Amino acid sequence: MLRIIAGKHRNRLLEQPSKSNTRATTERVREAVFSSIQFDLVDKSFLDLFAGSGAWGLEAISRDASYVEFVDNNKEAFNVISANAKSLKENNLKIWQMSALEYLKRTKQTFDFIFIDAPFEEYDLVNQVLSSINELKTLNNNGTIIVETNKLDQIILPAEYEMIKHKRYGKIDILYIKER
């Protein structure tokens, strides 16, 4: 069972979609990422793309992010995120059931943090999402994109972006990306 690691909702259990639909990130990886951004996250906006259970965005809310949006095109994931959010009684969030690329085309919202956890075998989709974020200016000035992947060499950054940090946890790579 997933849980929120820290913050005002610490140790709250979260539902998760069936294993066939999503791949949950380990608590170790989530804790490491949030430990590295915790002081920058307070009162900032957070976008959770390919949200699955919503654990990343809900962790951000628990750690005092001001606003979070969740995007997943899977109906079961949408329902699970909705149930998890309702159980926390938070209203500073929105949940969207649509593809990440469609969401990016439609939204006018910009974010301080954007987390991308696409299905591992869909590297081209990650690259398309990064390009869309860049072209549509979805990332705020001095914002950070965080990508979870298992194939670092398949990720192609737009020329306007640079990887400022890379961490490896077993077979998982976490990339921290900012505008140049």
mmCIF file of C-alpha atoms in Angstrom:
data_model
loop_
_atom_site.group_PDB
_atom_site.id
_atom_site.type_symbol
_atom_site.label_atom_id
_atom_site.label_comp_id
_atom_site.label_asym_id
_atom_site.label_seq_id
_atom_site.Cartn_x
_atom_site.Cartn_y
_atom_site.Cartn_z
ATOM 1 C CA MET A 1 0.000 0.000 0.000
ATOM 2 C CA LEU A 2 1.222 3.478 -0.824
ATOM 3 C CA ARG A 3 1.439 6.170 1.801
ATOM 4 C CA ILE A 4 2.264 9.843 2.047
ATOM 5 C CA ILE A 5 5.750 10.062 3.496
ATOM 6 C CA ALA A 6 5.889 13.474 5.194
ATOM 7 C CA GLY A 7 4.072 16.722 5.833
ATOM 8 C CA LYS A 8 0.607 17.449 7.154
ATOM 9 C CA HIS A 9 -0.823 14.173 5.747
ATOM 10 C CA ARG A 10 2.119 12.007 6.825
ATOM 11 C CA ASN A 11 1.459 8.246 6.868
ATOM 12 C CA ARG A 12 -1.956 8.570 5.213
ATOM 13 C CA LEU A 13 -2.553 5.484 3.098
ATOM 14 C CA LEU A 14 -3.351 5.898 -0.588
ATOM 15 C CA GLU A 15 -5.294 3.679 -2.922
ATOM 16 C CA GLN A 16 -3.557 2.714 -6.138
ATOM 17 C CA PRO A 17 -4.763 1.529 -9.529
ATOM 18 C CA SER A 18 -4.393 -2.134 -10.430
ATOM 19 C CA LYS A 19 -0.832 -3.232 -11.187
ATOM 20 C CA SER A 20 -1.626 -3.771 -14.876
ATOM 21 C CA ASN A 21 -2.356 -0.066 -15.382
ATOM 22 C CA THR A 22 0.427 1.663 -13.469
ATOM 23 C CA ARG A 23 3.854 1.248 -11.929
ATOM 24 C CA ALA A 24 4.163 2.826 -8.497
ATOM 25 C CA THR A 25 7.441 4.544 -7.669
ATOM 26 C CA THR A 26 9.112 3.215 -4.530
ATOM 27 C CA GLU A 27 8.880 5.257 -1.346
ATOM 28 C CA ARG A 28 12.682 5.460 -1.292
ATOM 29 C CA VAL A 29 12.753 7.290 -4.625
ATOM 30 C CA ARG A 30 9.832 9.561 -3.744
ATOM 31 C CA GLU A 31 11.403 10.431 -0.376
ATOM 32 C CA ALA A 32 14.754 11.235 -2.009
ATOM 33 C CA VAL A 33 13.159 13.516 -4.610
ATOM 34 C CA PHE A 34 11.017 15.386 -2.098
ATOM 35 C CA SER A 35 13.925 15.730 0.322
ATOM 36 C CA SER A 36 15.874 17.464 -2.430
ATOM 37 C CA ILE A 37 13.086 19.962 -3.263
ATOM 38 C CA GLN A 38 11.256 20.321 0.067
ATOM 39 C CA PHE A 39 12.374 23.887 0.810
ATOM 40 C CA ASP A 40 11.621 25.050 -2.728
ATOM 41 C CA LEU A 41 8.155 23.461 -2.812
ATOM 42 C CA VAL A 42 6.346 25.573 -0.198
ATOM 43 C CA ASP A 43 3.689 27.782 -1.818
ATOM 44 C CA LYS A 44 4.598 26.540 -5.305
ATOM 45 C CA SER A 45 2.459 24.939 -8.016
ATOM 46 C CA PHE A 46 2.998 21.303 -9.016
ATOM 47 C CA LEU A 47 1.868 19.349 -12.091
ATOM 48 C CA ASP A 48 1.746 15.544 -11.834
ATOM 49 C CA LEU A 49 1.690 14.113 -15.386
ATOM 50 C CA PHE A 50 0.900 10.382 -15.857
ATOM 51 C CA ALA A 51 -0.287 10.622 -12.256
ATOM 52 C CA GLY A 52 -1.351 6.993 -11.588
ATOM 53 C CA SER A 53 -2.334 7.011 -7.897
ATOM 54 C CA GLY A 54 -1.565 10.709 -7.516
ATOM 55 C CA ALA A 55 1.108 9.924 -4.898
ATOM 56 C CA TRP A 56 3.579 12.517 -6.244
ATOM 57 C CA GLY A 57 1.077 15.368 -6.319
ATOM 58 C CA LEU A 58 -0.506 14.405 -2.994
ATOM 59 C CA GLU A 59 2.946 14.301 -1.404
ATOM 60 C CA ALA A 60 3.493 17.820 -2.791
ATOM 61 C CA ILE A 61 0.224 19.004 -1.200
ATOM 62 C CA SER A 62 1.183 17.374 2.093
ATOM 63 C CA ARG A 63 4.469 19.299 1.970
ATOM 64 C CA ASP A 64 2.702 22.644 1.422
ATOM 65 C CA ALA A 65 2.624 23.093 -2.344
ATOM 66 C CA SER A 66 0.024 25.791 -2.998
ATOM 67 C CA TYR A 67 -1.724 24.092 -5.918
ATOM 68 C CA VAL A 68 -1.522 20.755 -7.749
ATOM 69 C CA GLU A 69 -2.981 19.419 -10.985
ATOM 70 C CA PHE A 70 -3.054 15.710 -11.809
ATOM 71 C CA VAL A 71 -3.270 14.319 -15.343
ATOM 72 C CA ASP A 72 -3.826 10.699 -16.338
ATOM 73 C CA ASN A 73 -5.731 9.331 -19.316
ATOM 74 C CA ASN A 74 -6.722 6.111 -17.534
ATOM 75 C CA LYS A 75 -10.241 6.067 -16.034
ATOM 76 C CA GLU A 76 -9.252 3.828 -13.124
ATOM 77 C CA ALA A 77 -6.314 6.117 -12.280
ATOM 78 C CA PHE A 78 -8.613 9.160 -12.456
ATOM 79 C CA ASN A 79 -11.031 7.504 -10.009
ATOM 80 C CA VAL A 80 -8.222 6.492 -7.635
ATOM 81 C CA ILE A 81 -6.702 9.995 -7.629
ATOM 82 C CA SER A 82 -10.152 11.460 -6.985
ATOM 83 C CA ALA A 83 -10.722 9.108 -4.032
ATOM 84 C CA ASN A 84 -7.255 9.794 -2.604
ATOM 85 C CA ALA A 85 -7.689 13.562 -2.914
ATOM 86 C CA LYS A 86 -11.162 13.409 -1.334
ATOM 87 C CA SER A 87 -9.799 11.443 1.630
ATOM 88 C CA LEU A 88 -7.310 14.262 2.330
ATOM 89 C CA LYS A 89 -10.041 16.921 2.214
ATOM 90 C CA GLU A 90 -7.896 19.247 0.092
ATOM 91 C CA ASN A 91 -9.411 21.674 -2.406
ATOM 92 C CA ASN A 92 -6.272 23.228 -3.892
ATOM 93 C CA LEU A 93 -6.135 20.734 -6.748
ATOM 94 C CA LYS A 94 -7.655 19.677 -10.058
ATOM 95 C CA ILE A 95 -7.730 16.240 -11.659
ATOM 96 C CA TRP A 96 -7.915 15.715 -15.419
ATOM 97 C CA GLN A 97 -8.650 12.521 -17.326
ATOM 98 C CA MET A 98 -6.872 13.061 -20.649
ATOM 99 C CA SER A 99 -3.532 12.474 -22.284
ATOM 100 C CA ALA A 100 -0.600 14.569 -21.094
ATOM 101 C CA LEU A 101 -0.115 16.027 -24.576
ATOM 102 C CA GLU A 102 -3.786 17.006 -24.875
ATOM 103 C CA TYR A 103 -3.692 18.573 -21.418
ATOM 104 C CA LEU A 104 -0.594 20.616 -22.273
ATOM 105 C CA LYS A 105 -2.271 21.912 -25.442
ATOM 106 C CA ARG A 106 -5.384 22.989 -23.519
ATOM 107 C CA THR A 107 -4.076 24.383 -20.241
ATOM 108 C CA LYS A 108 -3.296 28.032 -19.624
ATOM 109 C CA GLN A 109 -1.886 27.196 -16.175
ATOM 110 C CA THR A 110 1.870 27.342 -15.584
ATOM 111 C CA PHE A 111 3.774 25.457 -12.894
ATOM 112 C CA ASP A 112 6.831 25.720 -10.687
ATOM 113 C CA PHE A 113 7.347 21.945 -10.665
ATOM 114 C CA ILE A 114 6.346 19.469 -13.357
ATOM 115 C CA PHE A 115 6.744 15.771 -12.636
ATOM 116 C CA ILE A 116 6.772 13.334 -15.587
ATOM 117 C CA ASP A 117 6.452 9.600 -14.943
ATOM 118 C CA ALA A 118 5.373 8.199 -18.313
ATOM 119 C CA PRO A 119 5.268 4.447 -18.965
ATOM 120 C CA PHE A 120 8.914 3.371 -19.172
ATOM 121 C CA GLU A 121 8.730 1.972 -22.675
ATOM 122 C CA GLU A 122 7.341 5.231 -24.104
ATOM 123 C CA TYR A 123 10.497 7.360 -24.353
ATOM 124 C CA ASP A 124 9.271 9.231 -27.394
ATOM 125 C CA LEU A 125 6.207 10.308 -25.414
ATOM 126 C CA VAL A 126 8.458 11.787 -22.698
ATOM 127 C CA ASN A 127 10.397 13.662 -25.384
ATOM 128 C CA GLN A 128 7.150 14.962 -26.919
ATOM 129 C CA VAL A 129 5.937 16.111 -23.495
ATOM 130 C CA LEU A 130 9.228 17.918 -22.824
ATOM 131 C CA SER A 131 8.969 19.637 -26.215
ATOM 132 C CA SER A 132 5.356 20.645 -25.540
ATOM 133 C CA ILE A 133 6.199 22.052 -22.110
ATOM 134 C CA ASN A 134 8.943 24.102 -23.742
ATOM 135 C CA GLU A 135 6.914 25.295 -26.743
ATOM 136 C CA LEU A 136 3.775 26.081 -24.737
ATOM 137 C CA LYS A 137 5.698 27.709 -21.857
ATOM 138 C CA THR A 138 4.050 25.562 -19.179
ATOM 139 C CA LEU A 139 7.049 25.835 -16.840
ATOM 140 C CA ASN A 140 7.360 29.007 -14.752
ATOM 141 C CA ASN A 141 10.600 30.988 -14.711
ATOM 142 C CA ASN A 142 13.101 29.168 -12.514
ATOM 143 C CA GLY A 143 10.767 26.141 -12.482
ATOM 144 C CA THR A 144 11.941 22.532 -12.392
ATOM 145 C CA ILE A 145 10.905 19.514 -14.449
ATOM 146 C CA ILE A 146 11.509 16.154 -12.804
ATOM 147 C CA VAL A 147 11.513 13.068 -15.040
ATOM 148 C CA GLU A 148 11.461 9.466 -13.851
ATOM 149 C CA THR A 149 12.805 7.031 -16.445
ATOM 150 C CA ASN A 150 14.705 3.778 -16.777
ATOM 151 C CA LYS A 151 16.602 4.803 -19.943
ATOM 152 C CA LEU A 152 18.518 8.027 -19.479
ATOM 153 C CA ASP A 153 20.041 7.788 -22.964
ATOM 154 C CA GLN A 154 16.581 7.853 -24.601
ATOM 155 C CA ILE A 155 15.599 11.247 -23.179
ATOM 156 C CA ILE A 156 16.242 14.145 -25.563
ATOM 157 C CA LEU A 157 16.034 17.599 -24.024
ATOM 158 C CA PRO A 158 14.951 20.629 -26.034
ATOM 159 C CA ALA A 159 17.898 22.989 -26.616
ATOM 160 C CA GLU A 160 16.392 25.476 -24.143
ATOM 161 C CA TYR A 161 16.660 22.993 -21.262
ATOM 162 C CA GLU A 162 19.537 21.519 -19.327
ATOM 163 C CA MET A 163 19.785 18.659 -16.873
ATOM 164 C CA ILE A 164 20.974 20.206 -13.616
ATOM 165 C CA LYS A 165 20.996 17.007 -11.592
ATOM 166 C CA HIS A 166 20.783 13.268 -12.183
ATOM 167 C CA LYS A 167 20.265 10.605 -9.535
ATOM 168 C CA ARG A 168 20.097 6.846 -10.008
ATOM 169 C CA TYR A 169 18.155 4.552 -7.674
ATOM 170 C CA GLY A 170 18.643 0.955 -8.761
ATOM 171 C CA LYS A 171 17.265 0.875 -12.316
ATOM 172 C CA ILE A 172 15.462 4.215 -11.963
ATOM 173 C CA ASP A 173 16.902 7.522 -13.168
ATOM 174 C CA ILE A 174 15.569 10.809 -11.820
ATOM 175 C CA LEU A 175 16.407 13.851 -13.945
ATOM 176 C CA TYR A 176 16.087 17.437 -12.731
ATOM 177 C CA ILE A 177 15.704 19.818 -15.664
ATOM 178 C CA LYS A 178 15.613 23.621 -15.858
ATOM 179 C CA GLU A 179 15.627 26.249 -18.566
ATOM 180 C CA ARG A 180 19.110 27.440 -19.546
#
